[in-house]
PDB file of C-alpha atoms in Angstrom:
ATOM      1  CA  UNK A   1     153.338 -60.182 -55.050  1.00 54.00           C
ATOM      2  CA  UNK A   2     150.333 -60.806 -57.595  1.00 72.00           C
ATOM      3  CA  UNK A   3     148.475 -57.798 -58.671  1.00 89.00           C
ATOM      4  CA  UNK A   4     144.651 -57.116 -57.194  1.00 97.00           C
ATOM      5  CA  UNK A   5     142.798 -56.311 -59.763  1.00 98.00           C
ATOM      6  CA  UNK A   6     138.317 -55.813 -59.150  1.00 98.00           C
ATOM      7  CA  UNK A   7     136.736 -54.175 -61.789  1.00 98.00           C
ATOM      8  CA  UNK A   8     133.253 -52.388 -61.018  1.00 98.00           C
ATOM      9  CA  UNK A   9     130.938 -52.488 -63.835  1.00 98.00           C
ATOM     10  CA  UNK A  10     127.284 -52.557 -64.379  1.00 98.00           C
ATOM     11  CA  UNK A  11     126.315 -55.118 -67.486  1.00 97.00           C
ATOM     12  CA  UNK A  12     124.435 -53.544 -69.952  1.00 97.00           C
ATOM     13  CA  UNK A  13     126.951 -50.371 -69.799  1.00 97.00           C
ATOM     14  CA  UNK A  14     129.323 -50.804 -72.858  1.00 97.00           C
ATOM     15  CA  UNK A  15     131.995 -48.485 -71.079  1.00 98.00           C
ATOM     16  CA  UNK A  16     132.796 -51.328 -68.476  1.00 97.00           C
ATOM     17  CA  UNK A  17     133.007 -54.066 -71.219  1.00 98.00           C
ATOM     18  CA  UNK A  18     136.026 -51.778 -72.960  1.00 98.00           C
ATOM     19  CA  UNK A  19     137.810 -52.713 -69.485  1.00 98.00           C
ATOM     20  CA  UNK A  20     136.459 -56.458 -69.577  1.00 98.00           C
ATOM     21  CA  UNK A  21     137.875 -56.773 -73.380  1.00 98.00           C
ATOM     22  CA  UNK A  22     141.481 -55.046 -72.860  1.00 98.00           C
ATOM     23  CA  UNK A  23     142.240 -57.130 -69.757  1.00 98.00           C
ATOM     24  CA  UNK A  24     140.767 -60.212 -71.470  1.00 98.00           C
ATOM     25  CA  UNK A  25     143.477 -59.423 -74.364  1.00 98.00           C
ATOM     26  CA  UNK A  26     146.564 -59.186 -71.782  1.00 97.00           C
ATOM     27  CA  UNK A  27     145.435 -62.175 -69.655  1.00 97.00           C
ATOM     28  CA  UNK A  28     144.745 -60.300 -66.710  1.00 97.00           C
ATOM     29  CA  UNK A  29     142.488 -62.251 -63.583  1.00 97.00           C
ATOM     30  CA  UNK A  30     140.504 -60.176 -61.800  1.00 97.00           C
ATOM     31  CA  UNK A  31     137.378 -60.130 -59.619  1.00 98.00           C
ATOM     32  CA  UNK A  32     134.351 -58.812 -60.690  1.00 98.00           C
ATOM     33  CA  UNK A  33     131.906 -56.782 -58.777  1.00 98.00           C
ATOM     34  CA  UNK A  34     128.223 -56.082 -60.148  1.00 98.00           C
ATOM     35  CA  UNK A  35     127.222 -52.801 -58.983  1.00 97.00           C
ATOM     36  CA  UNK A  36     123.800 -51.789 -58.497  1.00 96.00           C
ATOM     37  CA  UNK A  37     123.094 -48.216 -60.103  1.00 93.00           C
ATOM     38  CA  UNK A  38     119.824 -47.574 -57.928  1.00 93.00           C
ATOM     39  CA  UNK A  39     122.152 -48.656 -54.664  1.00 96.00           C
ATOM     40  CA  UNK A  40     125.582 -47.930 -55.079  1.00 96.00           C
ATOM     41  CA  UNK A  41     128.343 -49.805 -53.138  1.00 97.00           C
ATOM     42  CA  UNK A  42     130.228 -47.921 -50.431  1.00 97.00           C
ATOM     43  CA  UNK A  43     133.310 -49.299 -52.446  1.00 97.00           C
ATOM     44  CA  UNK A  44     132.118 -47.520 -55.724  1.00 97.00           C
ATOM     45  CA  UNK A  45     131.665 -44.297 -53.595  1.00 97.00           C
ATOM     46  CA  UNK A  46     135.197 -44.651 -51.962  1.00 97.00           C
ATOM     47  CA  UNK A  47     136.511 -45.031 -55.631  1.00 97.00           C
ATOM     48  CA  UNK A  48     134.826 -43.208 -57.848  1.00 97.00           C
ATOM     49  CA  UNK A  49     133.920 -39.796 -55.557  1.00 96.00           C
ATOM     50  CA  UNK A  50     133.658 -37.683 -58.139  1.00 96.00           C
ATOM     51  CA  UNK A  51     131.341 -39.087 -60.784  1.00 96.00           C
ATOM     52  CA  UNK A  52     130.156 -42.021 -58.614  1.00 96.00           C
ATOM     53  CA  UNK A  53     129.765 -43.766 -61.865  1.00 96.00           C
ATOM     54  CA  UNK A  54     131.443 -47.284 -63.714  1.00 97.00           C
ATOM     55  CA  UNK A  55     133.683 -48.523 -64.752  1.00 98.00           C
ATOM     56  CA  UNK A  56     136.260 -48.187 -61.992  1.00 98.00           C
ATOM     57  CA  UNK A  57     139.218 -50.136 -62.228  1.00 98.00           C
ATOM     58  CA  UNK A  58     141.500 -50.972 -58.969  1.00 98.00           C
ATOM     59  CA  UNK A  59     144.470 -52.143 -59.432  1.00 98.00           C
ATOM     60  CA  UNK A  60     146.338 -52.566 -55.592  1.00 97.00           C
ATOM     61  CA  UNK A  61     143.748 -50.451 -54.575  1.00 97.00           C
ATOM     62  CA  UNK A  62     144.443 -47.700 -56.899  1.00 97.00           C
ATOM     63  CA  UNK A  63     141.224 -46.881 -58.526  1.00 98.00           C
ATOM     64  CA  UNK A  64     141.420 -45.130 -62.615  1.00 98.00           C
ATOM     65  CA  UNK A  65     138.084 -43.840 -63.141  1.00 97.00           C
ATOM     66  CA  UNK A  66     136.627 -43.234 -66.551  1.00 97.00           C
ATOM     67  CA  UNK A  67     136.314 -46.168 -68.918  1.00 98.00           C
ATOM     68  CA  UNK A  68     138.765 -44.672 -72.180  1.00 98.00           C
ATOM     69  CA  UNK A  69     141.484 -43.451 -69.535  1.00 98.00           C
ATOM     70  CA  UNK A  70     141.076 -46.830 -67.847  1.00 98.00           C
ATOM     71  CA  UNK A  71     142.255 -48.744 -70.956  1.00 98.00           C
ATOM     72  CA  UNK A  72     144.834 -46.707 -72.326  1.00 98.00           C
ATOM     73  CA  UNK A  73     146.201 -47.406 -68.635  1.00 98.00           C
ATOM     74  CA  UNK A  74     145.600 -51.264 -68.760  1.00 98.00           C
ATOM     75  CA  UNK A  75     147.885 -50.883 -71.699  1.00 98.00           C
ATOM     76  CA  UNK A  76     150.999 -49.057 -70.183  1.00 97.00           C
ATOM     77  CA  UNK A  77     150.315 -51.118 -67.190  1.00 97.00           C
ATOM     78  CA  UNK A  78     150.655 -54.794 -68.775  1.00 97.00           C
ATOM     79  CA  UNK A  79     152.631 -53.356 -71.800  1.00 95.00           C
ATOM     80  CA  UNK A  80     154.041 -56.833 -72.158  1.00 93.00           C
ATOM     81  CA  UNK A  81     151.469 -58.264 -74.303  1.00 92.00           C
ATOM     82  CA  UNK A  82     149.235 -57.768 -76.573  1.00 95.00           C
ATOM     83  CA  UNK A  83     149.601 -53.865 -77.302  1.00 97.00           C
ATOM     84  CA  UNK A  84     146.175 -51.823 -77.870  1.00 98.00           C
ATOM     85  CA  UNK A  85     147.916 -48.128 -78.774  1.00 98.00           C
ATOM     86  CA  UNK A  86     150.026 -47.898 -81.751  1.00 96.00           C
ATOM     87  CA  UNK A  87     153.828 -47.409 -80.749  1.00 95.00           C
ATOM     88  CA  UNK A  88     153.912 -44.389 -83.233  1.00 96.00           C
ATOM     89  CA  UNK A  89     153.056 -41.054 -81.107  1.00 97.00           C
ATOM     90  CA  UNK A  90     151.193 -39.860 -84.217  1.00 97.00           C
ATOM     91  CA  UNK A  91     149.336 -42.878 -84.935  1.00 96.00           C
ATOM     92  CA  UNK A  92     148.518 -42.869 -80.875  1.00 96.00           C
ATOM     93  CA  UNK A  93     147.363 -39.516 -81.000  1.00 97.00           C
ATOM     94  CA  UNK A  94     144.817 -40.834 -84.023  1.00 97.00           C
ATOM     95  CA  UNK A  95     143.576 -43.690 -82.475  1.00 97.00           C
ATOM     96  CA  UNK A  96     142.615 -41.316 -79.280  1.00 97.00           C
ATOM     97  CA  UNK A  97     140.408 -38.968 -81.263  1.00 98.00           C
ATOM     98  CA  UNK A  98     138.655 -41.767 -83.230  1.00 97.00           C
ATOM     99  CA  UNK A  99     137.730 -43.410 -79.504  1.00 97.00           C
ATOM    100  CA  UNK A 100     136.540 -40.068 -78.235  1.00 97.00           C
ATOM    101  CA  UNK A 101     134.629 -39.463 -81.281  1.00 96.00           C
ATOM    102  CA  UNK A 102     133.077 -42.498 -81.449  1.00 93.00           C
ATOM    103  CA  UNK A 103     132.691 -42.600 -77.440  1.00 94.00           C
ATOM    104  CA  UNK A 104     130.709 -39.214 -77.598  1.00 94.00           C
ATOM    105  CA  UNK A 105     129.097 -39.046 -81.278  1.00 96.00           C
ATOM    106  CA  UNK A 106     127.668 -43.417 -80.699  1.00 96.00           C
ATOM    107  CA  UNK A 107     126.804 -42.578 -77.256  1.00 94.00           C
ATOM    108  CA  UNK A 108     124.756 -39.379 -77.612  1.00 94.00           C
ATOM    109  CA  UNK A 109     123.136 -40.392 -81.057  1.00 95.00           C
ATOM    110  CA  UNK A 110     122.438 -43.793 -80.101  1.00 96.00           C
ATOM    111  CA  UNK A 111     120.654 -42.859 -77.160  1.00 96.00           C
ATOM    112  CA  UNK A 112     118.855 -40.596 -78.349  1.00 96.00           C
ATOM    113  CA  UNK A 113     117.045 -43.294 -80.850  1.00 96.00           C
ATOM    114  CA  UNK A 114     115.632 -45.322 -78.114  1.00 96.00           C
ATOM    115  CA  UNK A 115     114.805 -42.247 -75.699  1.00 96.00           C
ATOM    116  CA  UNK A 116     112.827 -39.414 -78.194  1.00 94.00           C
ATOM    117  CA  UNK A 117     110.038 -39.940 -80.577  1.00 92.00           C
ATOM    118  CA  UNK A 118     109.161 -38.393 -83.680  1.00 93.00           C
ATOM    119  CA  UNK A 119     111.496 -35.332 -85.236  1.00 95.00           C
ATOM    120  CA  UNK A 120     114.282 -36.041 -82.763  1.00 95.00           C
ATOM    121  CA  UNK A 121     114.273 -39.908 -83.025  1.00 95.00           C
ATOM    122  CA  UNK A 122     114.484 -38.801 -87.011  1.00 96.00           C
ATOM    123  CA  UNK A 123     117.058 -36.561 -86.249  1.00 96.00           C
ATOM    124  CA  UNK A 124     119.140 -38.827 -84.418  1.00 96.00           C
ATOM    125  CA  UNK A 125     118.522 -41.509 -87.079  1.00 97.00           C
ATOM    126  CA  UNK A 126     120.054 -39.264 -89.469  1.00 97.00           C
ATOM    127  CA  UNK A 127     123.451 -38.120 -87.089  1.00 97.00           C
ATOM    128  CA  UNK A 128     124.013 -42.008 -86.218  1.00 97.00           C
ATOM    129  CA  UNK A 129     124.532 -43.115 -89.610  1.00 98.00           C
ATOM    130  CA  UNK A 130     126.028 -40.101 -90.290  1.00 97.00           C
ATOM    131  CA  UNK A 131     128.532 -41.066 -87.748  1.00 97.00           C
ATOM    132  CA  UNK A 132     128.875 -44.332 -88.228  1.00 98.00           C
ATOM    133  CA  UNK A 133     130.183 -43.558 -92.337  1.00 98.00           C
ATOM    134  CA  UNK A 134     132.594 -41.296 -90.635  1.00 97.00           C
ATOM    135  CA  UNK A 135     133.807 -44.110 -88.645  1.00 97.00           C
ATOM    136  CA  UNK A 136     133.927 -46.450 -92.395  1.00 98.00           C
ATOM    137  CA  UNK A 137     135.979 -43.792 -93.704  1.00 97.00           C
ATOM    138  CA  UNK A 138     138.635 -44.124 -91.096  1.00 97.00           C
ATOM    139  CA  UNK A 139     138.462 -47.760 -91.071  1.00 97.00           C
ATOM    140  CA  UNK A 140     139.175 -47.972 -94.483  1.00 97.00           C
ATOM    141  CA  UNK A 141     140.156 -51.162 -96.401  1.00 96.00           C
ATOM    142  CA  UNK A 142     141.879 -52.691 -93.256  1.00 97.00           C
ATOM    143  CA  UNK A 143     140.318 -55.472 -91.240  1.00 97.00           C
ATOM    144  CA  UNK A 144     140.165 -53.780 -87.984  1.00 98.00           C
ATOM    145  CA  UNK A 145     140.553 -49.907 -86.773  1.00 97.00           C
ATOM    146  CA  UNK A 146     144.105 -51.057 -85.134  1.00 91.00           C
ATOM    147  CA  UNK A 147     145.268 -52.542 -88.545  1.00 94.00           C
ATOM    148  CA  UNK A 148     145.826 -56.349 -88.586  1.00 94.00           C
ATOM    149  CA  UNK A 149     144.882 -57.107 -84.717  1.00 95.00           C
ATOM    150  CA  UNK A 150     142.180 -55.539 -82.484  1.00 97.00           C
ATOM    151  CA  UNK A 151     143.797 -52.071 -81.234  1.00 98.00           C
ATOM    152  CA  UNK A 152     142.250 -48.849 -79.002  1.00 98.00           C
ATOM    153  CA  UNK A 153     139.583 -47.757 -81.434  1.00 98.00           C
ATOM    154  CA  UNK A 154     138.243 -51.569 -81.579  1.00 98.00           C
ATOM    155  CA  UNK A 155     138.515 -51.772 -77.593  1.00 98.00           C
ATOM    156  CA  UNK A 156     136.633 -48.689 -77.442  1.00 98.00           C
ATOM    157  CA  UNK A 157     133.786 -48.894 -80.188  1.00 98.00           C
ATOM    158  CA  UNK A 158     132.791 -53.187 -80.127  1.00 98.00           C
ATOM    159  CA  UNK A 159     130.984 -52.761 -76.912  1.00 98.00           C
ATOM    160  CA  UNK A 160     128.311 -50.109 -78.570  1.00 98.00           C
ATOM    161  CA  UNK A 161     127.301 -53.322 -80.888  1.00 98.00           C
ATOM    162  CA  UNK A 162     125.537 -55.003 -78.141  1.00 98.00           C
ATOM    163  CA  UNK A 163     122.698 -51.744 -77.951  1.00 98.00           C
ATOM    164  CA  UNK A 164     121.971 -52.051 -82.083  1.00 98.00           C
ATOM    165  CA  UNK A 165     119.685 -54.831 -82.278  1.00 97.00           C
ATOM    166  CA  UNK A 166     117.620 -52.373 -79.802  1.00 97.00           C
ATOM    167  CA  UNK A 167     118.320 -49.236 -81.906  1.00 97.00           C
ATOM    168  CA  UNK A 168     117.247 -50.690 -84.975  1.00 97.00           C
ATOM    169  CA  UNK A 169     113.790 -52.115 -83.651  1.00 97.00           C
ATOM    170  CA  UNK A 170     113.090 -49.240 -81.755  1.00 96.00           C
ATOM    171  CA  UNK A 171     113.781 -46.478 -84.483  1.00 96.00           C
ATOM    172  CA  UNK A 172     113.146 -48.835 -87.557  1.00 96.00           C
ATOM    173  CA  UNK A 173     116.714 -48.563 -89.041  1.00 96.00           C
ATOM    174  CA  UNK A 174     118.426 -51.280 -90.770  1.00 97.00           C
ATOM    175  CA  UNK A 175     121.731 -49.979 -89.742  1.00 98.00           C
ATOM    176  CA  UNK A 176     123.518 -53.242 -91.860  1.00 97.00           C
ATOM    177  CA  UNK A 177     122.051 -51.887 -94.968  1.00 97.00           C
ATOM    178  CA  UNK A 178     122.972 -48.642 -94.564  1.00 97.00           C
ATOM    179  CA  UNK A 179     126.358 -49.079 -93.067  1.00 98.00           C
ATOM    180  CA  UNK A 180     127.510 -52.525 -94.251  1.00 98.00           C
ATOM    181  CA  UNK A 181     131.175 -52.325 -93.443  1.00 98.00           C
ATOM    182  CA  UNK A 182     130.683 -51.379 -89.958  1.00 98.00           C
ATOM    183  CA  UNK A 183     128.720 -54.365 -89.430  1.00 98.00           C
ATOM    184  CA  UNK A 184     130.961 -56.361 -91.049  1.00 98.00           C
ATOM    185  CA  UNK A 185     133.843 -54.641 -88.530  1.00 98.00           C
ATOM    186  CA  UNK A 186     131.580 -55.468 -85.637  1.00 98.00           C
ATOM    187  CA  UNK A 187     131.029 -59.490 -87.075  1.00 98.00           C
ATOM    188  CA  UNK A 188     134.897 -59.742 -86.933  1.00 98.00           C
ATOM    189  CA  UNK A 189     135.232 -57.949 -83.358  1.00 98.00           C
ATOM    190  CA  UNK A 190     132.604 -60.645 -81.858  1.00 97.00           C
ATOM    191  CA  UNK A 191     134.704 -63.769 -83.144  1.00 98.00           C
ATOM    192  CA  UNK A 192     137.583 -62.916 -81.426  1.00 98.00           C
ATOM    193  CA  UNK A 193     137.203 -64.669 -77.287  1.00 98.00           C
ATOM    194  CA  UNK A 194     138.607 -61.294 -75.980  1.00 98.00           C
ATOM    195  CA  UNK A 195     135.578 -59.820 -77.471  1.00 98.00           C
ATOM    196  CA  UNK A 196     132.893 -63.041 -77.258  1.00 98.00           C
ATOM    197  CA  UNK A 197     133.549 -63.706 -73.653  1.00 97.00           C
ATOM    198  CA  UNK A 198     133.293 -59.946 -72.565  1.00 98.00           C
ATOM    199  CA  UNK A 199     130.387 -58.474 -73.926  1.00 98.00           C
ATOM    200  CA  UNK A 200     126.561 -59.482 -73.121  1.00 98.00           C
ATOM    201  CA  UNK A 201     123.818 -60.950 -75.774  1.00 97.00           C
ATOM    202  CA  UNK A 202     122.242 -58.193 -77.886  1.00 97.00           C
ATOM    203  CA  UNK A 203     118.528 -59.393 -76.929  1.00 97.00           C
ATOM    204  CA  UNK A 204     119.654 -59.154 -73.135  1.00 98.00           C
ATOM    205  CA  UNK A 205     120.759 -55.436 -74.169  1.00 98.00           C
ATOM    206  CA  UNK A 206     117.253 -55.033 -75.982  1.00 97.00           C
ATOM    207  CA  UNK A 207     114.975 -56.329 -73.487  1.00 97.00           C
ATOM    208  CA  UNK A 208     116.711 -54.172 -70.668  1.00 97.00           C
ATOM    209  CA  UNK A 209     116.479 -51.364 -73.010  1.00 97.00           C
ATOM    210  CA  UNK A 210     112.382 -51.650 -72.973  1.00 96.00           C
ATOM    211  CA  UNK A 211     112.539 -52.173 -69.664  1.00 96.00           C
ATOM    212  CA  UNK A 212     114.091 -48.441 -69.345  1.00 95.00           C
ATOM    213  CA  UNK A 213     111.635 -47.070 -71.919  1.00 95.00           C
ATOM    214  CA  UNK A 214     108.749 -48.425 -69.745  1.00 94.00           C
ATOM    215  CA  UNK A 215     110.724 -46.917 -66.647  1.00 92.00           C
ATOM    216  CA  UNK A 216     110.757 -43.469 -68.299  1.00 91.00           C
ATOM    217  CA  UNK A 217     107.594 -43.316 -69.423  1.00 91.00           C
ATOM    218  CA  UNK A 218     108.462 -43.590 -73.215  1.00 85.00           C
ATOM    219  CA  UNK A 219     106.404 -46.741 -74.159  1.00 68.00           C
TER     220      UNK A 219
END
């Protein structure tokens, strides 16, 4: 019997496009639902009771909730191709704190550029490149954060890439400039189809992110 596999997402969220890249890389069909955040589906509800948030994954009707737990278990699940975790339990154990960090450090800091003003958006400023060095540090001289191939940490961080273009216009950073060789990490990510065909066009991202400003009273 052929595995049913839906994935709930919303698409400007980059946590649902870690889900859309890692089954993308095992060749994994699946139907796609588009949930409405202002009117959530009974069948996000029924899933996701606790948080009531995307990603949710169902797999045979299964849901995995949370969009980090949901990959590392797209992995073990399809473990036949096209492995995201190192097979090394150290090197695993690595590659989960650099996703957390970067899941809660790009997150928080990141948001907080295109939702304060003044001190705090300089503030922020300051923590996201910050971070994002930390992040150059780990990656090193190697092409991606999984080595050779795309791995966890790649999976995990690309989708953030899509909100820049709106970070940098809103809080006047040139975030190339001062952190060229995460850039140039991020241009590799987006050639790969996994990566292309998953994630949505940074001007999309930017123009829903003024809508939100406008929303929240910001602009």
């Amino acid at each position: 019997m052929a595995d049913e596999v839906i994935l709930l997402d919303f698409w400007p969220s980059p946590f649902g496009k870690r889900l859309k890249i890692a089954l993308a890389e095992k060749g994994i069909k699946y139907e796609y639902k588009e949930e409405d955040l202002s009117n959530k589906s009974p069948l996000l509800l029924q899933m996701n009771p606790i948080h009531k948030k995307i990603p949710v994954l169902i797999h045979n009707g299964k849901a995995i909730c949370e969009s980090l737990i949901a990959v590392q278990y797209i992995d073990e699940a399809w473990n036949d191709k096209s492995p995201l975790l190192p097979s090394d339990p150290y090197q695993r154990s690595q590659a989960r704190f650099w996703a957390d960090f970067g899941d809660k450090k790009i997150y928080e800091s990141g948001r907080n550029l295109w939702t304060k003003k003044g001190e705090e958006q300089e503030a922020a400023k300051k923590e996201f490149i910050e971070v994002l060095k930390l992040m150059e540090q780990e990656l090193g001289d190697k092409s991606y954060f999984g080595g050779e191939k795309l791995g966890y940490v790649d999976v995990a961080l690309i989708p953030f890439y899509t909100w820049f273009k709106g970070y940098e216009t809103i809080a006047n950073i040139n975030i190339e400039k001062e952190c060229p060789k995460f850039i140039g990490w991020a241009k590799r990510c987006i050639k790969i189809e996994s990566v292309s065909k998953s994630i949505p066009d940074q001007d999309k991202v930017y123009q829903f992110i003024m809508e939100m400003r406008k929303k929240m009273g910001i602009e």
